[in-house]
Coordinates of C-alpha atoms in Angstrom, one line a residue:
M1131 CA -16.0 -7.6 -24.0
T1132 CA -15.1 -10.8 -25.9
G1133 CA -12.4 -13.3 -24.9
S1134 CA -10.1 -12.2 -27.7
A1135 CA -10.4 -8.5 -26.7
V1136 CA -9.4 -9.5 -23.1
L1137 CA -6.5 -11.5 -24.4
I1138 CA -5.3 -8.5 -26.5
W1139 CA -5.4 -6.2 -23.5
V1140 CA -3.6 -8.8 -21.3
L1141 CA -0.8 -9.1 -24.0
I1142 CA -0.5 -5.3 -24.2
I1143 CA -0.2 -4.9 -20.5
Y1144 CA 2.3 -7.8 -20.3
A1145 CA 4.4 -6.2 -23.1
L1146 CA 4.5 -2.9 -21.3
W1147 CA 5.4 -4.6 -18.0
A1148 CA 8.2 -6.7 -19.8
A1149 CA 9.6 -3.6 -21.6
A1150 CA 9.7 -1.6 -18.4
G1151 CA 11.2 -4.4 -16.3
W1152 CA 13.8 -5.1 -19.0
T1153 CA 14.9 -1.4 -19.1
V1154 CA 14.9 -1.0 -15.3
F1155 CA 17.3 -4.0 -15.1
V1156 CA 19.5 -2.7 -17.9
K1157 CA 19.7 0.7 -16.2
A1158 CA 20.8 -1.0 -13.0
G1159 CA 23.6 -2.9 -14.8
Q1160 CA 21.9 -6.2 -15.1
A1161 CA 20.9 -8.2 -18.2
G1162 CA 17.4 -7.3 -19.2
W1163 CA 16.3 -10.9 -19.8
K1164 CA 16.7 -11.6 -16.1
S1165 CA 13.5 -9.5 -15.4
L1166 CA 11.5 -12.0 -17.4
I1167 CA 12.3 -15.1 -15.3
P1168 CA 9.9 -15.7 -12.4
L1169 CA 11.6 -15.8 -9.0
Y1170 CA 15.0 -15.2 -10.5
G1171 CA 14.0 -11.7 -11.6
T1172 CA 12.7 -11.0 -8.1
Y1173 CA 16.0 -12.2 -6.7
V1174 CA 18.0 -9.9 -9.0
L1175 CA 15.6 -7.0 -8.1
L1176 CA 16.4 -7.6 -4.5
K1177 CA 20.1 -7.3 -5.3
I1178 CA 19.4 -4.1 -7.3
V1179 CA 17.8 -2.5 -4.3
G1180 CA 20.4 -3.7 -1.9
R1181 CA 18.3 -6.3 0.0
P1182 CA 19.6 -9.8 0.9
G1183 CA 18.7 -12.6 -1.5
W1184 CA 17.1 -14.6 1.3
W1185 CA 14.2 -12.1 1.2
L1186 CA 13.0 -14.0 -1.8
L1187 CA 11.7 -16.6 0.6
L1188 CA 9.6 -13.9 2.3
F1189 CA 7.8 -13.2 -1.0
L1190 CA 6.5 -16.7 -0.8
I1191 CA 4.6 -16.2 2.4
P1192 CA 1.1 -14.8 2.0
G1193 CA 0.6 -11.4 3.7
V1194 CA 4.3 -11.1 4.5
N1195 CA 5.0 -10.7 0.7
F1196 CA 3.0 -7.4 0.7
V1197 CA 5.0 -6.0 3.5
V1198 CA 8.3 -7.0 1.8
W1199 CA 7.1 -5.4 -1.4
L1200 CA 6.6 -2.1 0.5
F1201 CA 10.2 -2.1 1.5
V1202 CA 11.4 -3.2 -2.0
A1203 CA 9.3 -0.6 -3.8
L1204 CA 10.6 2.2 -1.5
D1205 CA 14.2 1.0 -2.0
L1206 CA 13.7 0.8 -5.8
A1207 CA 12.6 4.4 -5.9
K1208 CA 15.6 5.4 -3.8
S1209 CA 17.9 3.3 -6.0
F1210 CA 16.8 5.5 -8.9
G1211 CA 17.1 8.8 -7.0
K1212 CA 13.4 9.1 -6.5
G1213 CA 11.6 9.9 -3.2
T1214 CA 9.1 8.2 -1.0
G1215 CA 6.2 9.6 -3.0
F1216 CA 7.5 7.8 -6.0
G1217 CA 7.9 4.6 -3.9
I1218 CA 4.3 4.8 -2.9
G1219 CA 3.4 5.1 -6.6
L1220 CA 5.3 1.9 -7.2
I1221 CA 3.3 0.2 -4.4
F1222 CA -0.1 1.2 -5.6
L1223 CA 0.3 1.8 -9.4
S1224 CA 3.2 -0.5 -10.0
I1225 CA 2.9 -0.9 -13.8
I1226 CA 2.7 2.9 -14.4
F1227 CA 5.5 3.9 -12.1
Y1228 CA 7.7 0.9 -13.2
A1229 CA 7.2 2.1 -16.8
I1230 CA 8.2 5.6 -15.7
L1231 CA 11.4 4.3 -14.1
G1232 CA 12.3 2.0 -17.0
L1233 CA 11.2 4.0 -20.0
G1234 CA 11.7 7.5 -18.6
S1235 CA 14.9 9.4 -17.9
A1236 CA 15.6 8.0 -14.4
T1237 CA 19.1 6.8 -13.8
Y1238 CA 20.3 4.1 -11.4
V1239 CA 22.3 5.7 -8.5
G1240 CA 23.0 2.5 -6.6
P1241 CA 21.3 0.2 -4.1
A1242 CA 18.7 2.2 -2.2
G1243 CA 20.3 5.5 -3.3
P1244 CA 23.4 7.4 -2.2
D1245 CA 22.3 7.8 1.5
A1246 CA 21.9 4.0 2.1
P1247 CA 23.5 2.8 5.3
T1248 CA 26.6 0.7 4.6
T1249 CA 27.3 -2.5 6.5

């Protein structure tokens, strides 16, 4: 595969990721452009799923960031009315399941879904 072919594939994947992220944010009542800004998009995603903003710092710690992503992915699935199986899909096949959330018929039901504990 030539360098230009790899570049084309990378751009296609990035475009899909950007479109899915944009629509997930819009469905959650946020401006879509926020999903495109590194770190800030993650901070807004934490707010969408009902997690505190300081969790952004946990994403910066190697190893811990994977564990945090597990919780965020499961909460994102619940926030769109999906189950644990969908959350596992978000963990292991992120781009595909993120596209299903953003570009499919899923609707935002609130931070971590209707059965989230209130504080």
